[in-house]
CSV table of C-alpha atoms and ligand atoms in Angstrom, one decimal:
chain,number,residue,atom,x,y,z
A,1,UNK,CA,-49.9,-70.0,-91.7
A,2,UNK,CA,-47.5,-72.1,-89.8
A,3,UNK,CA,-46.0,-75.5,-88.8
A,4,UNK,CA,-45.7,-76.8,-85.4
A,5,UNK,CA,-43.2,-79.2,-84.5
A,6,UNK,CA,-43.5,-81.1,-80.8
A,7,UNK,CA,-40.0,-82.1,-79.5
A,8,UNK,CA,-39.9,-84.9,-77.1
A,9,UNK,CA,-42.6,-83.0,-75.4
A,10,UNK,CA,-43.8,-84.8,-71.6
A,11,UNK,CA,-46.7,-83.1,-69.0
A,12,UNK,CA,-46.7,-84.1,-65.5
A,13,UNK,CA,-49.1,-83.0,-63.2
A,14,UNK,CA,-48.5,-83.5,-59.8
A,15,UNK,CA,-45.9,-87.0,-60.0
A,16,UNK,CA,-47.9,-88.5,-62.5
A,17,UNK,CA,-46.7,-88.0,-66.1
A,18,UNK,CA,-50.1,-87.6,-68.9
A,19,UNK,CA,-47.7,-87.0,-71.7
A,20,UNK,CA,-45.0,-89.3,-72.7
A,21,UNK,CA,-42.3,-87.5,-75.1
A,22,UNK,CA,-44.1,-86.9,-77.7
A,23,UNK,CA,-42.6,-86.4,-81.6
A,24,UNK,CA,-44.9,-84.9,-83.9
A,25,UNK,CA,-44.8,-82.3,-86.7
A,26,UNK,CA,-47.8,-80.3,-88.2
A,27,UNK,CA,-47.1,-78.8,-91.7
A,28,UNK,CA,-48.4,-75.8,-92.8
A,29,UNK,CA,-51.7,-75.5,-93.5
A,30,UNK,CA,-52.2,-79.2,-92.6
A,31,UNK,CA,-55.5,-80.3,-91.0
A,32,UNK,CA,-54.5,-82.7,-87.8
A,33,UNK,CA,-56.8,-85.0,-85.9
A,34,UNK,CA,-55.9,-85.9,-82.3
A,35,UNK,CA,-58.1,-89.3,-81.5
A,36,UNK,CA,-58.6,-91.4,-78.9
A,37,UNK,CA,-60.7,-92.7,-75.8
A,38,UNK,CA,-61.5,-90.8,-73.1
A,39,UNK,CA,-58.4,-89.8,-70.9
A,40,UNK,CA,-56.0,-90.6,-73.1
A,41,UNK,CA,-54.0,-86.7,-72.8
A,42,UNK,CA,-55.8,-85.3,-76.2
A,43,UNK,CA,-56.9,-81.8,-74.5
A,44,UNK,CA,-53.9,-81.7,-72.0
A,45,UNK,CA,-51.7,-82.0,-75.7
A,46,UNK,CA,-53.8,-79.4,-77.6
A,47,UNK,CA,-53.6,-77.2,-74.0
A,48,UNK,CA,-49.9,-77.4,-74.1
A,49,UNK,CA,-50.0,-76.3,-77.7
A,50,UNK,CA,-51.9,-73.5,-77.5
A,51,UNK,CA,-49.7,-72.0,-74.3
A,52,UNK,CA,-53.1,-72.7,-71.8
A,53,UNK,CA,-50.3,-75.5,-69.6
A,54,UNK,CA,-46.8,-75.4,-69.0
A,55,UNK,CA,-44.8,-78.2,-71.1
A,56,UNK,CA,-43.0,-79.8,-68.4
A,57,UNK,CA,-39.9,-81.0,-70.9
A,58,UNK,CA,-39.1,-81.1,-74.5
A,59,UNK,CA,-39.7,-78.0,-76.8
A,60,UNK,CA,-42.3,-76.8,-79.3
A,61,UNK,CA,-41.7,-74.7,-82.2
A,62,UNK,CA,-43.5,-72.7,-84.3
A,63,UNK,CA,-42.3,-72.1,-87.8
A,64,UNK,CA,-38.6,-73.0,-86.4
A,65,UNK,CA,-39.4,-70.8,-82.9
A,66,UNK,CA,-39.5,-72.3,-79.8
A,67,UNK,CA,-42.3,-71.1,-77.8
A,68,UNK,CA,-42.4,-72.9,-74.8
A,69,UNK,CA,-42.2,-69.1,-72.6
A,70,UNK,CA,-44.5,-67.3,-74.9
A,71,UNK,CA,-48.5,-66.8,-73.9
A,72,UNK,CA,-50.7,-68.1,-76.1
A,73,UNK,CA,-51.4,-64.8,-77.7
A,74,UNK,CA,-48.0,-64.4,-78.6
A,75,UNK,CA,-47.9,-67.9,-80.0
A,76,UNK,CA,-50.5,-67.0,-82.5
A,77,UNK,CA,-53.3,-69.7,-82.0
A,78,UNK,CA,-56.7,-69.2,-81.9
A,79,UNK,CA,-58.9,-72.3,-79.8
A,80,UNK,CA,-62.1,-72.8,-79.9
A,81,UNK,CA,-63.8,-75.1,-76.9
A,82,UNK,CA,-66.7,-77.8,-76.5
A,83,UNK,CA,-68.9,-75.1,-75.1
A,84,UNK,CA,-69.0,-72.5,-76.6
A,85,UNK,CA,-67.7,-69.8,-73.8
A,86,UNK,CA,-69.9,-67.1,-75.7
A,87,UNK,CA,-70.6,-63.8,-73.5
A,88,UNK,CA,-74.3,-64.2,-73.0
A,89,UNK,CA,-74.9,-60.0,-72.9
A,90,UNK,CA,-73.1,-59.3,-75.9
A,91,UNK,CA,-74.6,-59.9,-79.2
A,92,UNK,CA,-72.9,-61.9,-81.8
A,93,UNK,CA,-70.9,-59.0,-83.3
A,94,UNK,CA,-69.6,-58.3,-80.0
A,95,UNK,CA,-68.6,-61.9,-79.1
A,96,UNK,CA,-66.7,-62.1,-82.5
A,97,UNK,CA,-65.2,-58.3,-82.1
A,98,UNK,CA,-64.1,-59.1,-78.2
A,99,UNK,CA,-60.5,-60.8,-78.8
A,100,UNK,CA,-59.6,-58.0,-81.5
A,101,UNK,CA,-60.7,-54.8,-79.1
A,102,UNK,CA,-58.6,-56.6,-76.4
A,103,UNK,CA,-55.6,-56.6,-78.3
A,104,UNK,CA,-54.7,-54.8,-81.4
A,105,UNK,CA,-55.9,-51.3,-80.5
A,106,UNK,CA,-57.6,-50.8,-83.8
A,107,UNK,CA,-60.0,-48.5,-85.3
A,108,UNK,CA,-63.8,-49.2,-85.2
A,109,UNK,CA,-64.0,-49.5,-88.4
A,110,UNK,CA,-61.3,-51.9,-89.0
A,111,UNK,CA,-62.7,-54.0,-86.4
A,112,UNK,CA,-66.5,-53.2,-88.4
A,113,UNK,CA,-64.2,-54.6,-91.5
A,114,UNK,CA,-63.0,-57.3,-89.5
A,115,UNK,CA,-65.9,-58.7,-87.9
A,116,UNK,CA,-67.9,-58.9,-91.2
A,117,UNK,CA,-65.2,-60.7,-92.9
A,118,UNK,CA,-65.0,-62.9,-90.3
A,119,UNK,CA,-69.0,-63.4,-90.5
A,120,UNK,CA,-69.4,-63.5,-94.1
A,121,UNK,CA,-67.2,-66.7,-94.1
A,122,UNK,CA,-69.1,-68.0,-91.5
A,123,UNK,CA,-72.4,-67.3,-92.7
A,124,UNK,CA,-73.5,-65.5,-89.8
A,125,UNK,CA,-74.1,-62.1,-91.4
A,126,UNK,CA,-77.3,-61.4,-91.0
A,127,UNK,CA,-77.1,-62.5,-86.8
A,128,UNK,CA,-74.7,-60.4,-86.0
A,129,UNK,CA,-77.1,-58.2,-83.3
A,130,UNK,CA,-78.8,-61.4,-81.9
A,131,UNK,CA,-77.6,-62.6,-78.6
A,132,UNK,CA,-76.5,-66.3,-78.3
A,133,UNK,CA,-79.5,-67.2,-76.8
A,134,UNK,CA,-81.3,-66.3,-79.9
A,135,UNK,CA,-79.1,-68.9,-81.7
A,136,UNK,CA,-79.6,-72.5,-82.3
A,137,UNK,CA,-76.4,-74.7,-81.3
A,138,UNK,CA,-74.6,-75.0,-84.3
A,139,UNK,CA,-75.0,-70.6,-84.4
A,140,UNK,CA,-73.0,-70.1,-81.4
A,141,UNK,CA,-70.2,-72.7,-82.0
A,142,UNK,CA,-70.1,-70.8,-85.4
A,143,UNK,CA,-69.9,-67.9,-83.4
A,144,UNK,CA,-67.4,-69.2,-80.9
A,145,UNK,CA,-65.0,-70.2,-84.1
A,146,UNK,CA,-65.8,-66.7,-85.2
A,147,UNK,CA,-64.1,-65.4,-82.5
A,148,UNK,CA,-61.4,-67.5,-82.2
A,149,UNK,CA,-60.7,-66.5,-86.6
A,150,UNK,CA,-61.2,-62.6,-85.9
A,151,UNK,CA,-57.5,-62.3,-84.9
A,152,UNK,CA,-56.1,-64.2,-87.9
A,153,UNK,CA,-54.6,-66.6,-85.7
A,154,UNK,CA,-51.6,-68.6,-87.4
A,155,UNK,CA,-53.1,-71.8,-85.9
A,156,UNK,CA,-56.6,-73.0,-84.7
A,157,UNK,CA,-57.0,-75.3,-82.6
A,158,UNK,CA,-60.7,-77.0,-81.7
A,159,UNK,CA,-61.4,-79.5,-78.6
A,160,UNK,CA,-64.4,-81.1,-79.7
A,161,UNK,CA,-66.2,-78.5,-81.1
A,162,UNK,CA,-68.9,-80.5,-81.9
A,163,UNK,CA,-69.6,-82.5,-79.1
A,164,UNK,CA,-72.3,-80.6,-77.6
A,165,UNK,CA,-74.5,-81.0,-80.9
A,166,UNK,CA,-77.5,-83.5,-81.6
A,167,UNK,CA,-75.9,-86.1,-84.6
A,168,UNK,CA,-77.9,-84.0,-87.0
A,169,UNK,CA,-75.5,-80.8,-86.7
A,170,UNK,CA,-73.1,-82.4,-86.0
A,171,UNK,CA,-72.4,-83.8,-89.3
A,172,UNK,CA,-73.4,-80.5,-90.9
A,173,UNK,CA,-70.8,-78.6,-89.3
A,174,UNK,CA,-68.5,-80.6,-89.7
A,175,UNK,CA,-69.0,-80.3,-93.1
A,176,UNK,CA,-68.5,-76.5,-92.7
A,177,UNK,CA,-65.1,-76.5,-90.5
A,178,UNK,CA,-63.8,-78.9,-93.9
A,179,UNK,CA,-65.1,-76.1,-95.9
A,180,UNK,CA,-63.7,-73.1,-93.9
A,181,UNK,CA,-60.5,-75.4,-93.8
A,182,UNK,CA,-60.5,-75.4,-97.2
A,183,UNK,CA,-60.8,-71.8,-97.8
A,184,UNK,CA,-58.6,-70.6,-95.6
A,185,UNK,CA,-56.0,-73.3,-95.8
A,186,UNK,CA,-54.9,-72.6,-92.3
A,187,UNK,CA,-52.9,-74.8,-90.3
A,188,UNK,CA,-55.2,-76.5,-87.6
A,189,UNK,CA,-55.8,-79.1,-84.9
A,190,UNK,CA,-58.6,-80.9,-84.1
A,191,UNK,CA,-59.3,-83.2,-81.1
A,192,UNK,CA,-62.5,-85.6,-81.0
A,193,UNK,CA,-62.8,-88.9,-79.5
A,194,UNK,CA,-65.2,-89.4,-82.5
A,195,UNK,CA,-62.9,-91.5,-84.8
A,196,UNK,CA,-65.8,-90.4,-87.8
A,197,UNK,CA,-65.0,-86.7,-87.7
A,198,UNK,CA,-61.2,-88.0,-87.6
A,199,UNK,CA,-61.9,-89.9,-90.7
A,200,UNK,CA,-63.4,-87.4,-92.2
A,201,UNK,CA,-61.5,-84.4,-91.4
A,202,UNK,CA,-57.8,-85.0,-91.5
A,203,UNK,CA,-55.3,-84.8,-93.6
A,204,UNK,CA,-53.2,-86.8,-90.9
A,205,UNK,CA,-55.0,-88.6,-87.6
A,206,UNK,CA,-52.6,-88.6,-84.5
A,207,UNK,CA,-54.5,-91.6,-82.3
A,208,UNK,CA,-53.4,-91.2,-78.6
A,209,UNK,CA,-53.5,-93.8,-75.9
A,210,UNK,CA,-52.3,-93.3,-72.7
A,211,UNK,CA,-50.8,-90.2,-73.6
A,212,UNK,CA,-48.2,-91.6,-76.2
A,213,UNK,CA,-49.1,-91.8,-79.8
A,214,UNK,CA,-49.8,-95.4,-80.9
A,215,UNK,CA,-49.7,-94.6,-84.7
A,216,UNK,CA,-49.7,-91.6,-87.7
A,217,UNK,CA,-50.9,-91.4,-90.9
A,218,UNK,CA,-54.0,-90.5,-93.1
A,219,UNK,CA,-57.0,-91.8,-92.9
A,220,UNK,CA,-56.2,-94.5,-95.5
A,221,UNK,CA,-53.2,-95.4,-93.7
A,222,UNK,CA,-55.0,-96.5,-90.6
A,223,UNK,CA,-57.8,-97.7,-92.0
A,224,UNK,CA,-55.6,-100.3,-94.2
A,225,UNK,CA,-52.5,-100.6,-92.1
A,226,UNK,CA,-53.4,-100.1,-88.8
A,227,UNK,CA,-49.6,-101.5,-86.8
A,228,UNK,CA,-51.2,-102.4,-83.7
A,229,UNK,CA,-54.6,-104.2,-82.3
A,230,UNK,CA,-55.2,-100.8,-80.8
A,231,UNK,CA,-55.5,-98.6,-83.7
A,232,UNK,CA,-57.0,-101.8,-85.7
A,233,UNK,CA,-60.2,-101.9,-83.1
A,234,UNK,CA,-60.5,-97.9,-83.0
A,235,UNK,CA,-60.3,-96.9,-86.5
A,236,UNK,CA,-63.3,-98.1,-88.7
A,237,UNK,CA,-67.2,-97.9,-87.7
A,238,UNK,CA,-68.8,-100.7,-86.7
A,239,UNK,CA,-65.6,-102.0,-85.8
A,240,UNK,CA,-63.2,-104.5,-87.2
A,241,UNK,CA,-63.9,-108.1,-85.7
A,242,UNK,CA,-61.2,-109.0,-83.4
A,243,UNK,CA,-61.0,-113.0,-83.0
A,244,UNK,CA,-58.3,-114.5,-80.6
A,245,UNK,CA,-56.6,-117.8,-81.4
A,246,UNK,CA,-53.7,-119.6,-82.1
A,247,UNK,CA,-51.2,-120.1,-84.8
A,248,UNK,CA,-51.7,-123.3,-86.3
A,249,UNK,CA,-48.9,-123.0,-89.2
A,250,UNK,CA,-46.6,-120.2,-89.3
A,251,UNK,CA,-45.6,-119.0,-92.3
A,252,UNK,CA,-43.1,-116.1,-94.2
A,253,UNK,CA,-46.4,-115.6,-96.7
A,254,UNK,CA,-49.5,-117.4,-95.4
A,255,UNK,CA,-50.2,-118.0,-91.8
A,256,UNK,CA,-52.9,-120.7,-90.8
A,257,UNK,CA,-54.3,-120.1,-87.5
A,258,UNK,CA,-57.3,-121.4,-85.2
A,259,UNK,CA,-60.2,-119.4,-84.2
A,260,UNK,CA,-61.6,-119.8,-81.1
A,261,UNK,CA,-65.1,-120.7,-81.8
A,262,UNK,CA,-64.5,-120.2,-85.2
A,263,UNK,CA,-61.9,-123.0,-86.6
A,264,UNK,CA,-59.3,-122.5,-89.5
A,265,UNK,CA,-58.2,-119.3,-91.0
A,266,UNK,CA,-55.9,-118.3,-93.1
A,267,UNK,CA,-53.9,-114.6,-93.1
A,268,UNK,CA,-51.8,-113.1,-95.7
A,269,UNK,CA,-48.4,-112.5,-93.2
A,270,UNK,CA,-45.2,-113.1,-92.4
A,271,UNK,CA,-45.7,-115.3,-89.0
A,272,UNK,CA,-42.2,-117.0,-89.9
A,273,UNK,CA,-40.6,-115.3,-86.3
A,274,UNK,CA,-43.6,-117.0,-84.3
A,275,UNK,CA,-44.2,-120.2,-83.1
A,276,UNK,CA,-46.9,-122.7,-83.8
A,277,UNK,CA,-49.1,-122.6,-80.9
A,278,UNK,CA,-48.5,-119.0,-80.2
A,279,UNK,CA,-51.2,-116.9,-79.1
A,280,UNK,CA,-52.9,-114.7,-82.0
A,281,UNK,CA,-55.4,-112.2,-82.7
A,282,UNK,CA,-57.2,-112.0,-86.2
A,283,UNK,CA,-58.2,-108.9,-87.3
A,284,UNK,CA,-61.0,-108.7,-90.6
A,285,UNK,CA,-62.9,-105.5,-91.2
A,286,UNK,CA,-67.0,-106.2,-91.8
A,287,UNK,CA,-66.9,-105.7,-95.6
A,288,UNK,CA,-63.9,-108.6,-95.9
A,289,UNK,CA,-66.1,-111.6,-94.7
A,290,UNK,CA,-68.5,-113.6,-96.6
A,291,UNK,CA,-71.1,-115.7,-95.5
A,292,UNK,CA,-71.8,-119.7,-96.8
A,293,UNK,CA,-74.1,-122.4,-96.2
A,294,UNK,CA,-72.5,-125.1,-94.0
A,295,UNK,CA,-71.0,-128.3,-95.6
A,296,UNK,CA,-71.2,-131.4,-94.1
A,297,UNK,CA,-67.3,-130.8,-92.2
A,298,UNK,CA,-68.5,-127.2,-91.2
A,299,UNK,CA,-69.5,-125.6,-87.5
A,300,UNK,CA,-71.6,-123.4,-89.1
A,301,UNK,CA,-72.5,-119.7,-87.1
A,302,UNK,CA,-76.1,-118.8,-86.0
A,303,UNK,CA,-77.6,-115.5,-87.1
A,304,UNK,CA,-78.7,-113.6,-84.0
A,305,UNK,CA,-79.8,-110.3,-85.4
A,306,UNK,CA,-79.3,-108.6,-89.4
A,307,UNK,CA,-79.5,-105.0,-89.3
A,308,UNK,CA,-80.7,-103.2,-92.4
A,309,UNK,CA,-79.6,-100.0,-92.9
A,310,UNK,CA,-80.8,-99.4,-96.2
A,311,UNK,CA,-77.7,-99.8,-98.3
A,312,UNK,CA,-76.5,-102.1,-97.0
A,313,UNK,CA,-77.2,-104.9,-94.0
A,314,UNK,CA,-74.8,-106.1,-90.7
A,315,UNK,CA,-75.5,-109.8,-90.0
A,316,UNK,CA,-74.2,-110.6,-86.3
A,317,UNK,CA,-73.1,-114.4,-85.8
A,318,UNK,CA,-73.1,-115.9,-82.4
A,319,UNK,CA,-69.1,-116.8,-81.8
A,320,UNK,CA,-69.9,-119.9,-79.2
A,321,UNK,CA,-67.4,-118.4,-76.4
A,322,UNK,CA,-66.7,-115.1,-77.1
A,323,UNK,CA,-68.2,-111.8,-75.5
A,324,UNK,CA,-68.6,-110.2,-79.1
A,325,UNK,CA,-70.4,-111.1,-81.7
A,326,UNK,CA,-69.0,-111.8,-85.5
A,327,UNK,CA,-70.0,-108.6,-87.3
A,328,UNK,CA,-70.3,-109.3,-91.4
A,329,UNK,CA,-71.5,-106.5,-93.8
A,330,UNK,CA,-73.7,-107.8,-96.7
A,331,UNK,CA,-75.2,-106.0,-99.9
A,332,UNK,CA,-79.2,-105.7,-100.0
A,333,UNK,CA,-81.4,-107.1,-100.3
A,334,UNK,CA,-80.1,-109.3,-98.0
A,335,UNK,CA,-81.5,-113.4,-97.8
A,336,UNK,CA,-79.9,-113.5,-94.1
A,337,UNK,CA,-82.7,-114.1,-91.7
A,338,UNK,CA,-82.0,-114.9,-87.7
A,339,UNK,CA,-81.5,-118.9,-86.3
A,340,UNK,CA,-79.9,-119.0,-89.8
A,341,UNK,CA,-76.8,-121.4,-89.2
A,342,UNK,CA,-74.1,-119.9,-92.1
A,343,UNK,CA,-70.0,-120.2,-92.2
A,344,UNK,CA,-67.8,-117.0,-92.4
A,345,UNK,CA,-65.4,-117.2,-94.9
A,346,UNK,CA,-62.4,-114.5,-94.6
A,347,UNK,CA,-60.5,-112.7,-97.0
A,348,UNK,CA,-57.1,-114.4,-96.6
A,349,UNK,CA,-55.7,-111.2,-98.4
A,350,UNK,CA,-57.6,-108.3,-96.2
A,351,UNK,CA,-56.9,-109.8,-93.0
A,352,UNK,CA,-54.5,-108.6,-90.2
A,353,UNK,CA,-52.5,-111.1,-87.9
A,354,UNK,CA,-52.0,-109.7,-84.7
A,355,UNK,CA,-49.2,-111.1,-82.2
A,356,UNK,CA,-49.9,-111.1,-77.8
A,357,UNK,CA,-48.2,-107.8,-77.7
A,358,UNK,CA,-50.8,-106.4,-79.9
A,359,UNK,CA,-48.1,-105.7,-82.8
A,360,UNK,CA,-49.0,-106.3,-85.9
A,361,UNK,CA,-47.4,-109.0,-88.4
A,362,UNK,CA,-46.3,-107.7,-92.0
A,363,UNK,CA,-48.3,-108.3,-94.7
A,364,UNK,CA,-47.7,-110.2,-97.4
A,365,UNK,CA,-50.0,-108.6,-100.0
A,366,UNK,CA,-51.5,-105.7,-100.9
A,367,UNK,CA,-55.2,-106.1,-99.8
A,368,UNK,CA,-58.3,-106.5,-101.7
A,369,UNK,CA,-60.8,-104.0,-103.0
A,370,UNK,CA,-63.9,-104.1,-100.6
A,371,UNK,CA,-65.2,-107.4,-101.9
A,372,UNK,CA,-68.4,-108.1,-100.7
A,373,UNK,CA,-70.6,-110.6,-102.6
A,374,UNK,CA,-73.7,-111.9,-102.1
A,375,UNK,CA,-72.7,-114.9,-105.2
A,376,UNK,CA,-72.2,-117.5,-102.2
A,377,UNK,CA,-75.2,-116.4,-100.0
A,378,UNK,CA,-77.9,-117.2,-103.5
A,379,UNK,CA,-80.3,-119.9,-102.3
A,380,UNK,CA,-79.4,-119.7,-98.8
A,381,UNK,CA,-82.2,-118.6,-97.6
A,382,UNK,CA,-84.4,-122.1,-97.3
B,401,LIG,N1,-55.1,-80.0,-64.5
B,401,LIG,C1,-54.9,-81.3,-64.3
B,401,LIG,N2,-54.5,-81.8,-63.1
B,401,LIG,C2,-54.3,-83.2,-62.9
B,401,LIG,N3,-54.6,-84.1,-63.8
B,401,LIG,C3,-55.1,-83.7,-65.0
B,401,LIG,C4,-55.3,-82.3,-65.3
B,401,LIG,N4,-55.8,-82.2,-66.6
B,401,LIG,C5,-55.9,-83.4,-67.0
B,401,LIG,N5,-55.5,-84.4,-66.1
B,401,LIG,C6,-55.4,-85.8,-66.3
B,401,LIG,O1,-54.7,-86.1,-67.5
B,401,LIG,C7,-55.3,-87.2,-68.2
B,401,LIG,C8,-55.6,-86.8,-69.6
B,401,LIG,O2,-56.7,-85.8,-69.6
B,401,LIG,P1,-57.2,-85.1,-70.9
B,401,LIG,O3,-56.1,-84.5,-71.6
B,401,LIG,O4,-58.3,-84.2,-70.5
B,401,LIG,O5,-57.8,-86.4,-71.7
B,401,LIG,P2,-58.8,-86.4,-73.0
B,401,LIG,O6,-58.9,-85.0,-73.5
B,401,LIG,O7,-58.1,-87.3,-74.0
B,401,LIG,O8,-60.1,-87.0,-72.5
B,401,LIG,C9,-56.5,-87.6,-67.4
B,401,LIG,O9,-56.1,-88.7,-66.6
B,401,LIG,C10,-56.8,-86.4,-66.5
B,401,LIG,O10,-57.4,-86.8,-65.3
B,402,LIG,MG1,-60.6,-83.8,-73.7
């Protein structure tokens, strides 16, 4: 058990710097998400934590230690990889056995004692004298995080574990890292550009870009507050609709702005430091927009495609200008059919005002319980 606390911590390689002074603290026993796209410094981070780079400045501690000298070994962390690293001659108790026989210079039979622990939480007991070809994909990264508990590590740390698995196992174990987190109630970190596992897993989600962190909090926090365009567009799946414009009224409690393509909305924000005409960004999740039939002063939206998932239905509206469609969730069954011609209508109360610097503007109220309603839509098919 252990906390981890990143002072002002900066990577360069080369001249070029990956990791901007970075502030963070892990709590004990706290499970951490690191998210974000693609290049963003989310391994390089977890690398520097775990001893496998140098930290070019700041300091890390653990439990009130700083660690920067010390190998990872000595720091106590425990990593397991995106593949899986397994020793293809050994069989799985060997694999799992391999870091403790390297290092503690105990008996067989506390390693014996060891290893089936280890395997009994993991469920791999009865495959412990396969070899990891004998084992399906979600058995050896078992296996690989085996290895990397044997040693009782104080943290673990994963860099997406699951990657390598078809969507099927992956959402299986991910269910069983929650569950081992939960058991063991060990402190750990966990990268994935796959803002679901980082939903699902964390207690606290670290999003990265550009190898600062753009915001922290749990996964309600983001979801519902997200303080910048950035975390707004990469938090939620499908994706919140992001709709430039202008600010037609500004306001300290309601903003009125103009939608390109779209025309009047309104936004429950304090806009009062703007100025009308100022460029904007709207921000309303899928399940925060209704649809209507056009009256006669309306320029109505044409259906392109409804996607039925079975509980529930996307419609996607044509936005005359725009590169991305309008993305609106709707209950089933759903009367939506395609070359329909219908008018959003936005939850002044759930939506998020966005300024040109991507920053988002204070909210004025606390916002609505998912409220989507089909009591507009009756009739509209016709
Ligand atoms: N050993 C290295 N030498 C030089 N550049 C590196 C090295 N490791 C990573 N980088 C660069 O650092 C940036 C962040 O990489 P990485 O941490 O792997 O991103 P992520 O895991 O978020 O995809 C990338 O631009 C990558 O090219
Ligand atoms: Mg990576």
């Amino acid at each position: 058990m252990a906390c981890v606390e990143l002072k002002n911590i900066t990577k360069t390689f080369g001249n070029e710097e990956i990791i901007h002074q970075i502030d963070l603290r892990v709590e004990d026993g706290e499970f951490v998400v690191f998210v974000g796209p693609s290049g963003c410094g989310k391994s390089t981070l977890l690398r520097l934590i775990a001893g496998l780079e140098e930290i070019t400045d700041g300091t890390l501690e653990i439990d009130g230690e700083i660690v920067n000298e010390l190998s990872p070994k000595e720091r106590g962390v425990g990593m397991v990889f995106q593949s899986y690293a397994l020793y293809p001659h050994m069989n799985v108790f060997e694999n799992i056995a391999f870091g403790l026989k390297l290092g503690s210079g105990a008996g067989k039979e506390k390693i014996r004692e060891w290893v089936q622990k280890t395997a009994d939480v993991l469920q791999l007991g009865e495959l412990l004298h396969r070899k990891p070809r004998e084992l399906s994909g979600g058995q050896r990264q078992r296996v690989a995080i085996g290895r990397a508990m044997a040693r009782e590590p104080r943290i673990m740390l994963f860099d997406e574990p699951l990657s390598n698995l078809d969507a099927s196992l992956r959402v299986q174990m991910r269910n069983e890292i929650a569950k081992l987190h939960n058991r063991l109630q060990s402190t750990m970190i966990y990268v994935t550009h796959d803002q679901v596992e980082a939903m699902t897993l964390a207690d606290k989600i670290v999003v990265l870009n550009k190898g600062h962190i753009e915001q922290v909090g749990s996964p309600f926090d983001l979801y519902e507050n997200p303080e910048s365009l950035f975390v707004a567009g990469f938090i939620g799946s499908p994706k919140m609709n992001l709709l430039p414009g202008t600010l037609a009224k500004p306001g300290a409690d309601t903003s009125e702005v103009a939608l390109d393509g779209i025309g009047p909305a309104r936004c429950a924000c304090d806009s009062s430091r703007l100025e009308a005409g100022a460029t904007v960004t709207l921000g309303i999740r899928p399940e925060h927009l209704q649809l209507r039939k056009p009256g006669p002063d309306d320029t109505p939206l044409e259906v392109m495609n409804v996607e039925y998932l079975g509980n529930e239905a996307y419609v996607y509206l044509d936005v005359p200008g725009a590169s991305q469609p309008l993305v609106v969730r709707q209950p089933v069954p759903c009367p939506v059919v395609p070359g329909q011609s219908l008018v959003p209508v936005i939850s002044v109360d759930s939506a998020h005002l966005f300024d040109d610097n991507g920053q988002v503007l204070r909210r004025t109220r606390a916002p609505a319980a998912n409220e989507v309603g089909d009591a507009q839509l009756e009739g509209a098919q016709g």
